[in-house]
Coordinates of C-alpha atoms in Angstrom, one line a residue:
X7 CA 5.4 25.9 -10.6
X8 CA 6.3 23.2 -13.1
X9 CA 9.8 23.0 -14.6
X10 CA 10.4 22.9 -18.3
X11 CA 11.2 19.1 -18.3
X12 CA 7.9 18.3 -16.6
X13 CA 6.0 20.7 -18.9
X14 CA 7.4 18.9 -21.9
X15 CA 6.4 15.5 -20.6
X16 CA 2.9 16.7 -19.6
X17 CA 2.4 18.4 -23.0
X18 CA 3.0 15.1 -24.7
X19 CA 0.5 13.3 -22.4
X20 CA -2.2 16.0 -23.0
X21 CA -2.0 15.3 -26.7
X22 CA -3.9 12.1 -26.0
X23 CA -6.9 14.1 -24.9
X24 CA -9.8 13.7 -27.3
X25 CA -12.6 15.7 -25.6
X26 CA -12.3 19.2 -24.2
X27 CA -12.0 19.5 -20.5
X28 CA -11.9 22.4 -18.0
X29 CA -10.2 23.0 -14.7
X30 CA -12.6 24.9 -12.3
X31 CA -10.6 26.5 -9.5
X32 CA -12.1 27.5 -6.2
X33 CA -9.7 30.0 -4.6
X34 CA -9.2 32.4 -1.7
X35 CA -6.5 35.0 -1.0
X36 CA -3.9 32.6 0.5
X37 CA -0.5 31.6 -0.8
X38 CA -1.6 28.1 -1.7
X39 CA -4.4 29.5 -3.8
X40 CA -1.9 31.5 -5.7
X41 CA 0.2 28.4 -6.3
X42 CA -2.9 26.4 -7.4
X43 CA -4.0 29.1 -9.8
X44 CA -0.5 29.1 -11.3
X45 CA -0.6 25.3 -11.6
X46 CA -3.9 25.0 -13.4
X47 CA -3.1 27.9 -15.9
X48 CA 0.3 26.3 -16.7
X49 CA -1.5 23.0 -17.5
X50 CA -4.1 24.8 -19.7
X51 CA -1.3 26.5 -21.6
X52 CA 0.0 23.1 -22.7
X53 CA -3.1 22.0 -24.6
X54 CA -5.9 23.7 -26.6
X55 CA -8.3 21.1 -25.2
X56 CA -7.8 22.3 -21.6
X57 CA -9.4 25.5 -20.3
X58 CA -9.5 27.2 -16.9
X59 CA -12.2 28.9 -14.9
X60 CA -11.4 30.7 -11.6
X61 CA -15.0 31.1 -10.5
X62 CA -15.5 27.8 -8.8
X63 CA -17.8 27.7 -5.8
X64 CA -16.5 24.5 -4.1
X65 CA -16.4 24.9 -0.3
X66 CA -12.9 23.7 0.1
X67 CA -10.4 26.3 -0.9
X68 CA -8.0 26.1 -2.5
X69 CA -9.2 23.3 -4.8
X70 CA -10.0 22.6 -8.4
X71 CA -12.2 20.3 -10.3
X72 CA -11.5 18.3 -13.5
X73 CA -14.5 18.0 -15.8
X74 CA -15.6 17.7 -19.4
X75 CA -16.9 21.0 -20.7
X76 CA -20.6 21.2 -20.2
X77 CA -20.7 18.5 -17.5
X78 CA -20.9 18.8 -13.7
X79 CA -17.5 18.1 -12.1
X80 CA -17.0 14.6 -10.6
X81 CA -13.3 14.8 -9.7
X82 CA -11.9 17.4 -7.2
X83 CA -8.5 18.0 -5.9
X84 CA -8.5 19.9 -2.6
X85 CA -4.9 21.1 -2.5
X86 CA -2.1 20.8 -4.9
X87 CA -1.7 17.3 -6.3
X88 CA 2.1 17.3 -6.4
X89 CA 4.6 14.8 -5.1
X90 CA 3.3 11.3 -5.3
X91 CA -0.2 12.6 -6.4
X92 CA 1.0 14.3 -9.6
X93 CA 0.4 11.0 -11.5
X94 CA -3.1 11.0 -10.1
X95 CA -3.6 14.5 -11.6
X96 CA -2.3 13.4 -15.0
X97 CA -4.5 10.3 -15.2
X98 CA -7.5 12.4 -14.1
X99 CA -6.8 14.8 -17.0
X100 CA -6.4 12.0 -19.6
X101 CA -9.3 9.9 -18.5
X102 CA -11.7 12.8 -18.2
X103 CA -10.5 13.9 -21.6
X104 CA -11.6 10.6 -23.2
X105 CA -8.3 8.6 -23.1
X106 CA -9.2 5.0 -22.4
X107 CA -8.1 3.7 -18.9
X108 CA -5.9 0.8 -18.4
X109 CA -8.5 -1.4 -16.8
X110 CA -10.0 -4.8 -17.6
X111 CA -13.2 -4.6 -19.7
X112 CA -15.2 -6.5 -17.1
X113 CA -14.0 -4.1 -14.4
X114 CA -15.1 -1.1 -16.4
X115 CA -18.4 -2.8 -17.0
X116 CA -18.8 -3.5 -13.3
X117 CA -18.1 0.2 -12.4
X118 CA -20.6 1.5 -15.0
X119 CA -23.3 -0.9 -13.7
X120 CA -23.1 0.4 -10.1
X121 CA -26.4 2.0 -9.1
X122 CA -26.9 4.8 -6.6
X123 CA -25.0 7.8 -5.4
X124 CA -21.4 7.4 -4.2
X125 CA -19.6 10.5 -3.0
X126 CA -16.1 9.6 -1.9
X127 CA -13.5 11.8 -0.1
X128 CA -9.9 10.6 0.4
X129 CA -7.5 12.3 2.9
X130 CA -3.9 11.9 1.8
X131 CA -0.4 13.2 2.4
X132 CA 1.7 14.1 -0.6
X133 CA 4.6 12.0 0.8
X134 CA 2.4 8.9 1.0
X135 CA 3.3 6.3 -1.6
X136 CA 0.1 4.2 -0.9
X137 CA -2.4 7.1 -1.4
X138 CA -2.1 7.4 -5.2
X139 CA -3.5 3.9 -5.8
X140 CA -6.7 4.8 -3.8
X141 CA -7.0 8.3 -5.4
X142 CA -6.6 6.9 -8.9
X143 CA -9.0 4.1 -8.4
X144 CA -11.7 6.4 -7.1
X145 CA -11.1 9.0 -9.8
X146 CA -11.5 6.3 -12.4
X147 CA -14.8 5.2 -10.9
X148 CA -15.9 8.9 -11.0
X149 CA -15.0 9.2 -14.7
X150 CA -16.9 6.0 -15.7
X151 CA -20.0 6.4 -13.6
X152 CA -22.0 9.7 -13.3
X153 CA -23.3 8.6 -9.9
X154 CA -19.9 8.7 -8.4
X155 CA -17.8 11.7 -7.3
X156 CA -14.4 11.8 -5.6
X157 CA -12.4 14.5 -3.8
X158 CA -8.7 14.1 -2.9
X159 CA -7.9 16.2 0.2
X160 CA -4.4 17.1 1.3
X161 CA -4.5 16.5 5.0
X162 CA -1.6 18.8 5.7
X163 CA -3.4 21.7 4.0
X164 CA -6.8 21.0 5.6
X165 CA -5.8 20.5 9.2
X166 CA -9.1 21.6 10.6
X167 CA -10.9 18.8 8.8
X168 CA -8.2 16.3 9.9
X169 CA -8.7 17.4 13.5
X170 CA -12.5 17.4 13.4
X171 CA -12.7 13.9 11.7
X172 CA -9.8 12.6 13.9
X173 CA -7.8 11.4 10.9
X174 CA -4.4 10.2 12.0
X175 CA -3.5 7.8 9.1
X176 CA -3.6 8.0 5.3
X177 CA -5.2 7.2 3.0
X178 CA -8.5 7.5 4.9
X179 CA -11.7 7.3 2.7
X180 CA -15.2 8.6 3.5
X181 CA -18.2 7.6 1.6
X182 CA -21.3 9.8 1.7
X183 CA -19.9 11.5 4.8
X184 CA -19.2 8.2 6.7
X185 CA -16.0 6.3 7.3
X186 CA -15.4 3.8 4.4
X187 CA -11.9 2.4 4.9
X188 CA -8.3 3.2 5.7
X189 CA -5.0 2.1 4.2
X190 CA -3.9 1.0 0.8
X191 CA -6.7 -0.3 -1.4
X192 CA -6.8 -1.4 -5.0
X193 CA -9.7 -0.8 -7.4
X194 CA -11.0 -4.4 -7.0
X195 CA -11.1 -4.1 -3.2
X196 CA -13.1 -0.9 -3.4
X197 CA -15.5 -2.4 -5.9
X198 CA -15.9 -5.5 -3.7
X199 CA -17.1 -3.3 -0.8
X200 CA -19.6 -1.3 -2.8
X201 CA -20.7 -4.2 -5.1
X202 CA -21.9 -6.8 -2.6
X203 CA -22.4 -9.6 -5.2
X204 CA -18.8 -9.4 -6.5
X205 CA -17.3 -11.9 -4.0
X206 CA -19.8 -14.7 -4.9
X207 CA -19.2 -14.1 -8.7
X208 CA -15.4 -14.2 -8.1
X209 CA -15.6 -17.4 -6.2
X210 CA -17.6 -19.1 -8.9
X211 CA -15.3 -17.9 -11.6
X212 CA -12.1 -19.0 -9.7
X213 CA -13.5 -22.5 -8.9
X214 CA -14.1 -23.1 -12.5
X215 CA -10.5 -22.7 -13.5
X216 CA -8.5 -25.7 -14.7
X217 CA -6.0 -27.1 -12.2
X218 CA -2.5 -25.5 -12.2
X219 CA 0.8 -27.4 -12.4
X220 CA 2.2 -24.8 -10.0
X221 CA 0.2 -22.4 -7.9
X222 CA 2.1 -19.7 -6.1
X223 CA 0.4 -18.2 -3.0
X224 CA 1.8 -14.6 -2.6
X225 CA 3.0 -12.1 -5.1
X226 CA 5.9 -10.3 -3.5
X227 CA 9.6 -10.8 -4.6
X228 CA 9.6 -14.5 -3.7
X229 CA 6.3 -15.2 -5.3
X230 CA 7.1 -13.3 -8.5
X231 CA 10.4 -15.1 -8.9
X232 CA 8.7 -18.4 -8.3
X233 CA 6.0 -17.7 -10.9
X234 CA 8.5 -16.6 -13.6
X235 CA 10.8 -19.6 -13.1
X236 CA 7.8 -22.0 -13.3
X237 CA 6.2 -20.3 -16.3
X238 CA 9.6 -20.5 -18.2
X239 CA 9.4 -24.3 -17.8
X240 CA 6.3 -24.2 -20.0
X241 CA 3.9 -25.4 -17.3
X242 CA 0.5 -24.0 -16.3
X243 CA 1.3 -21.4 -13.6
X244 CA -0.9 -19.3 -11.4
X245 CA -0.4 -16.7 -8.7
X246 CA -3.0 -16.0 -6.0
X247 CA -2.5 -13.1 -3.6
X248 CA -4.2 -10.3 -1.7
X249 CA -2.1 -7.7 -3.5
X250 CA 0.7 -7.8 -6.0
X251 CA 4.0 -6.7 -4.6
X252 CA 3.2 -7.6 -1.0
X253 CA 5.3 -5.8 1.6
X254 CA 7.4 -4.1 -1.1
X255 CA 4.5 -1.8 -1.7
X256 CA 5.0 -0.4 1.8
X257 CA 8.7 0.2 1.3
X258 CA 9.7 3.7 0.1
X259 CA 13.4 3.7 -0.5
X260 CA 15.3 0.6 -1.8
X261 CA 19.0 1.2 -2.1
X262 CA 20.6 -2.3 -1.8
X263 CA 19.0 -4.1 -4.7
X264 CA 22.1 -5.2 -6.6
X265 CA 22.5 -3.4 -10.0
X266 CA 19.8 -0.8 -9.2
X267 CA 21.3 2.0 -7.2
X268 CA 18.0 3.2 -5.9
X269 CA 14.3 2.7 -6.5
X270 CA 10.9 2.8 -4.6
X271 CA 8.8 -0.1 -3.5
X272 CA 5.8 0.6 -5.7
X273 CA 8.0 1.0 -8.8
X274 CA 9.6 -2.4 -8.1
X275 CA 6.3 -4.0 -7.4
X276 CA 4.9 -2.7 -10.8
X277 CA 8.0 -4.0 -12.5
X278 CA 7.6 -7.4 -10.9
X279 CA 3.9 -7.7 -12.0
X280 CA 4.8 -6.6 -15.6
X281 CA 7.5 -9.3 -15.7
X282 CA 5.2 -12.0 -14.3
X283 CA 2.4 -11.2 -16.7
X284 CA 4.8 -11.2 -19.6
X285 CA 4.9 -15.0 -19.3
X286 CA 1.2 -15.5 -19.4
X287 CA 0.9 -16.4 -15.7
X288 CA -2.7 -16.4 -14.4
X289 CA -2.6 -13.6 -11.7
X290 CA -5.5 -13.7 -9.3
X291 CA -5.2 -10.6 -7.0
X292 CA -7.4 -9.4 -4.1
X293 CA -7.8 -13.0 -3.0
X294 CA -7.1 -14.2 0.6
X295 CA -6.3 -17.8 1.2
X296 CA -8.2 -19.5 4.0
X297 CA -6.7 -23.0 4.0
X298 CA -4.4 -25.4 2.1
X299 CA -5.5 -29.0 1.6
X300 CA -2.5 -31.1 0.6
X301 CA -2.7 -33.5 -2.3
X302 CA -3.9 -37.0 -1.3
X303 CA -3.6 -40.2 -3.3
X304 CA -4.9 -39.5 -6.8
X305 CA -6.0 -36.0 -5.9
X306 CA -4.7 -32.5 -6.4
X307 CA -3.8 -30.0 -3.7
X308 CA -6.6 -27.5 -2.9
X309 CA -6.2 -23.8 -2.1
X310 CA -9.4 -22.7 -0.5
X311 CA -10.2 -19.0 -0.6
X312 CA -12.0 -16.9 2.0
X313 CA -14.7 -16.0 -0.6
X314 CA -15.5 -19.7 -1.0
X315 CA -13.6 -20.3 -4.2
X316 CA -11.3 -23.3 -4.6
X317 CA -8.2 -23.6 -6.8
X318 CA -6.5 -26.8 -7.5
X319 CA -2.8 -27.5 -8.3
X320 CA -0.2 -30.3 -8.6
X321 CA 2.3 -28.3 -6.5
X322 CA 1.9 -25.3 -4.3
X323 CA 4.6 -22.7 -3.4
X324 CA 3.9 -20.6 -0.3
X325 CA 5.4 -17.1 -0.6
X326 CA 3.1 -15.0 1.7
X327 CA 5.8 -12.8 3.1
X328 CA 5.4 -10.9 6.4
X329 CA 3.6 -8.1 8.1
X330 CA 4.4 -5.4 10.6
X331 CA 4.9 -6.9 14.1
X332 CA 2.6 -5.4 16.7
X333 CA 3.5 -4.4 20.3
X334 CA 0.5 -6.4 21.6
X335 CA 0.0 -4.0 24.5
X336 CA -3.3 -2.5 25.9
X337 CA -4.5 0.4 23.8
X338 CA -2.6 -0.5 20.6
X339 CA -5.5 -1.9 18.7
X340 CA -8.0 0.5 20.1
X341 CA -6.0 3.5 18.9
X342 CA -4.8 2.1 15.5
X343 CA -5.2 4.9 13.0
X344 CA -6.0 7.2 15.9
X345 CA -2.4 7.9 16.8
X346 CA -0.9 4.4 16.5
X347 CA 0.7 4.1 13.1
X348 CA 3.2 1.9 11.2
X349 CA 4.3 3.9 8.2
X350 CA 6.2 7.2 9.0
X351 CA 6.4 8.2 5.3
X352 CA 2.6 8.0 4.9
X353 CA 1.3 9.3 8.2
X354 CA 4.1 11.5 9.4
X355 CA 2.8 14.7 7.8
X356 CA -0.4 14.4 9.9
X357 CA 1.6 14.8 13.1
X358 CA 3.2 18.1 12.1
X359 CA 4.2 20.1 15.2
X360 CA 3.2 17.3 17.5
X361 CA 5.0 15.0 19.9
X362 CA 5.5 11.4 18.8
X363 CA 7.3 8.2 19.8
X364 CA 9.0 5.6 17.7
X365 CA 9.2 2.1 19.2
X366 CA 12.2 0.2 17.9
X367 CA 15.9 0.9 17.6
X368 CA 16.8 -1.1 14.5
X369 CA 17.4 0.4 11.0
X370 CA 13.7 1.0 10.4
X371 CA 13.1 2.6 13.7
X372 CA 16.0 5.0 13.5
X373 CA 15.2 5.9 9.9
X374 CA 11.6 6.6 11.0
X375 CA 12.8 8.9 13.8
X376 CA 15.1 10.8 11.4
X377 CA 12.3 11.3 8.9
X378 CA 9.8 12.3 11.5
X379 CA 12.2 14.8 13.2
X380 CA 11.9 17.0 10.2
X381 CA 8.1 17.2 10.5
X382 CA 7.1 16.9 14.2
X383 CA 7.9 18.9 17.3
X384 CA 9.7 16.1 19.1
X385 CA 10.5 12.4 18.7
X386 CA 11.2 10.0 21.5
X387 CA 12.8 6.7 20.3
X388 CA 12.3 3.7 22.6
X389 CA 14.7 0.7 22.3
X390 CA 14.1 -2.5 24.3
X391 CA 17.8 -3.4 24.5
X392 CA 20.8 -1.8 26.0
X393 CA 22.0 -0.4 22.6
X394 CA 20.4 0.7 19.4
X395 CA 20.7 -1.9 16.6
X396 CA 20.7 0.4 13.6
X397 CA 23.7 0.9 11.3
X398 CA 26.4 3.3 12.7
X399 CA 25.8 5.9 10.0
X400 CA 22.1 6.1 10.9
X401 CA 22.9 6.4 14.6
X402 CA 25.3 9.2 13.9
X403 CA 22.6 11.1 12.0
X404 CA 20.1 10.5 14.7
X405 CA 22.5 11.8 17.4
X406 CA 22.9 15.1 15.5
X407 CA 19.1 16.0 15.6
X408 CA 18.2 18.4 18.4
X409 CA 14.5 17.3 18.7
X410 CA 15.1 13.6 19.3
X411 CA 15.4 11.8 22.6
X412 CA 16.6 8.2 22.8
X413 CA 15.5 6.0 25.7
X414 CA 17.2 2.5 26.0
X415 CA 16.0 -0.5 27.9
X416 CA 12.4 0.7 27.6
X417 CA 9.6 -1.9 27.4
X418 CA 6.4 -0.4 26.1
X419 CA 3.5 -1.6 28.3
X420 CA 0.5 0.5 27.3
X421 CA -0.9 3.1 24.9
X422 CA -3.2 5.6 26.5
X423 CA -5.8 8.0 25.1
X424 CA -9.4 9.1 25.0
X425 CA -10.6 9.5 21.4
X426 CA -7.0 9.6 20.2
X427 CA -3.6 8.7 21.6
X428 CA -2.4 11.0 24.4
X429 CA 0.5 9.0 25.9
X430 CA 2.7 5.9 26.1
X431 CA 3.6 4.0 29.3
X432 CA 6.8 2.0 29.5
X433 CA 8.9 0.1 32.0
X434 CA 12.5 1.1 32.6
X435 CA 14.1 -2.4 32.4
X436 CA 17.2 -1.1 34.3
X437 CA 15.4 0.3 37.3
X438 CA 12.0 -1.5 37.1
X439 CA 10.2 1.8 37.3
X440 CA 7.1 2.5 35.3
X441 CA 7.1 5.8 33.4
X442 CA 4.8 7.7 31.1
X443 CA 5.4 10.0 28.1
X444 CA 2.8 12.6 27.0
X445 CA 2.5 12.5 23.2
X446 CA 0.0 12.4 20.2
X447 CA 1.5 9.7 18.0
X448 CA 3.3 6.3 18.2
X449 CA 5.1 4.7 15.2
X450 CA 5.7 1.0 15.7
X451 CA 8.9 -0.3 14.1
X452 CA 9.8 -3.5 15.8
X453 CA 10.2 -6.0 13.0
X454 CA 8.0 -8.4 11.1
X455 CA 5.7 -11.5 11.6
X456 CA 5.3 -14.1 8.9
X457 CA 1.8 -14.3 7.2
X458 CA 1.3 -18.0 8.0
X459 CA -1.7 -18.3 10.2
X460 CA -3.6 -20.2 7.5
X461 CA -1.0 -23.0 7.1
X462 CA 0.0 -23.6 10.8
X463 CA -2.2 -26.8 10.8
X464 CA -0.9 -27.9 7.4
X465 CA 2.9 -27.6 7.4
X466 CA 5.5 -27.5 10.1
X467 CA 6.2 -24.0 11.5
X468 CA 8.4 -22.6 14.2
X469 CA 7.2 -21.0 17.4
X470 CA 7.4 -17.6 15.7
X471 CA 5.3 -18.9 12.8
X472 CA 8.0 -19.3 10.1
X473 CA 7.5 -22.2 7.7
X474 CA 10.2 -24.8 8.2
X475 CA 11.9 -25.6 4.8
X476 CA 14.9 -27.6 3.7
X477 CA 17.7 -26.4 1.4
X478 CA 15.4 -27.0 -1.6
X479 CA 12.5 -25.0 -0.3
X480 CA 10.5 -28.2 0.5
X481 CA 8.1 -28.0 3.5
X482 CA 7.2 -30.9 5.8
X483 CA 4.4 -31.8 3.3
X484 CA 5.4 -33.3 -0.1
X485 CA 4.3 -31.1 -3.0
X486 CA 4.1 -27.9 -0.9
X487 CA 7.1 -25.6 -1.1
X488 CA 7.8 -22.2 0.5
X489 CA 10.1 -19.2 0.0
X490 CA 10.9 -15.8 1.3
X491 CA 10.1 -13.9 4.5
X492 CA 7.5 -16.4 5.6
X493 CA 10.1 -19.2 6.0
X494 CA 13.0 -20.1 8.2
X495 CA 15.6 -18.7 5.8
X496 CA 17.6 -16.0 7.6
X497 CA 18.1 -12.4 6.5
X498 CA 14.8 -11.1 5.3
X499 CA 15.9 -9.1 2.2
X500 CA 14.3 -8.6 -1.2
X501 CA 17.2 -10.1 -3.1
X502 CA 17.3 -13.1 -0.9
X503 CA 13.5 -13.7 -1.3
X504 CA 13.8 -13.6 -5.0
X505 CA 16.6 -16.2 -5.0
X506 CA 14.5 -18.4 -2.6
X507 CA 11.5 -18.1 -4.9
X508 CA 13.4 -19.2 -7.9
X509 CA 14.9 -22.1 -5.9
X510 CA 11.5 -23.3 -4.6
X511 CA 10.1 -23.1 -8.2
X512 CA 12.9 -25.2 -9.6
X513 CA 12.3 -27.7 -6.8
X514 CA 8.6 -27.8 -7.5
X515 CA 9.3 -28.5 -11.2
X516 CA 11.7 -31.3 -10.2
X517 CA 8.9 -32.7 -7.9
X518 CA 6.5 -32.7 -10.8
X519 CA 8.7 -34.6 -13.2
X520 CA 9.6 -37.2 -10.5
X521 CA 6.1 -37.9 -9.3
X522 CA 3.0 -39.3 -11.0
X523 CA 1.3 -35.8 -10.6
X524 CA 3.6 -34.5 -13.3
X525 CA 3.1 -37.3 -15.7

């Protein structure tokens, strides 16, 4: 099951366990149960502090629990936690075995103080790069609080549950049997939903902070570069963002980042955060900005947060990036996560053997169609224009796949369905005819929209919402700069965003030393 190299690494990790733990397997006669039995016994063979029992009575089979010896299990894995979830398994073993988690002391205290019973279930796909963050956060909560349990469920293995609960996107989380949330979530976001007083406490704490010399809004490639360049100048620097990494977290393969032959988005995001924190930057994650109030005579700029908190700064850099563009047709919002999806890597396995469509013929759309063709029964790719816009090598690969149909000059007009998606309606732009495709899933890949709604009344933006900047990254408002995918700079690429972030930061520093705010 595990190769010798992985066993060697895992053995070294398991040496950090301080308290005996046991793996309690609940099995049947299937092939997956055989694989799971092999996996848990291989793990136990690597440490004298890990034992195995094969007499588990958990309803989901195959599955296994991770528990301290003598205690009731609070962490379950329904399926084999391999692929992206293997790290989740390792952390569950270590943390259950007494190894201290890498979490802030106040976060740990907040988890331990939660009162009540919280039984979480998370449906994942092993190819989903967003799912492990959710699984690991909920596992940690279960380790720290005896009133919390968590089960990771491989949706591809438990298809009957997926169908019954109409799960068509991952990660999907249930709490005490009821829908809790869907999509990527960090530990703080989960805590904010179950600890109703957290937002007010955060707002008070944030409002009490001293003013920043430079405050960066957004923590993707542009925001990270801006923060590093500002902090290196020795000035008080802060970053406020909904999540560190931004859109990079939703990018699986990165193969054009100069000097790095290939990497994955979450790995790059983690490296960005580590680099930023190395300079002592005040990072305020899980915060959504509601409004920017520019500096007036003798006053600082204000960044007003949705939770009521207010941050102040001498200069502000907007690096809020972009989000997936929506089709804006009837049925799209109604069937989001019920057949309408935006991440083929995450949600593709849930459509195994089904018919799906990909809307968009650029690189992302064609790559999605290629990936999905290996999982689903049939892919229909719809392109609005007369020709696909993807790179030639991708089009060549697409054309070699027998279960892919390409329809050009197709304008999607409606998503149809009952409880879930059952079809897509499009207009043939060449003939003007309206046509319908019967299918179970739609993956939207039609580009990006800038995250700028909160600043449209503050700085100049284009019709498409991009913040207008000059060659120095200055917006229409003195003291407010912008960088990256949220701006008018062409070619939305990671490496370009980083350069723009650095430029905006240097311009902000120049602004500070040339104006009374910096004296």
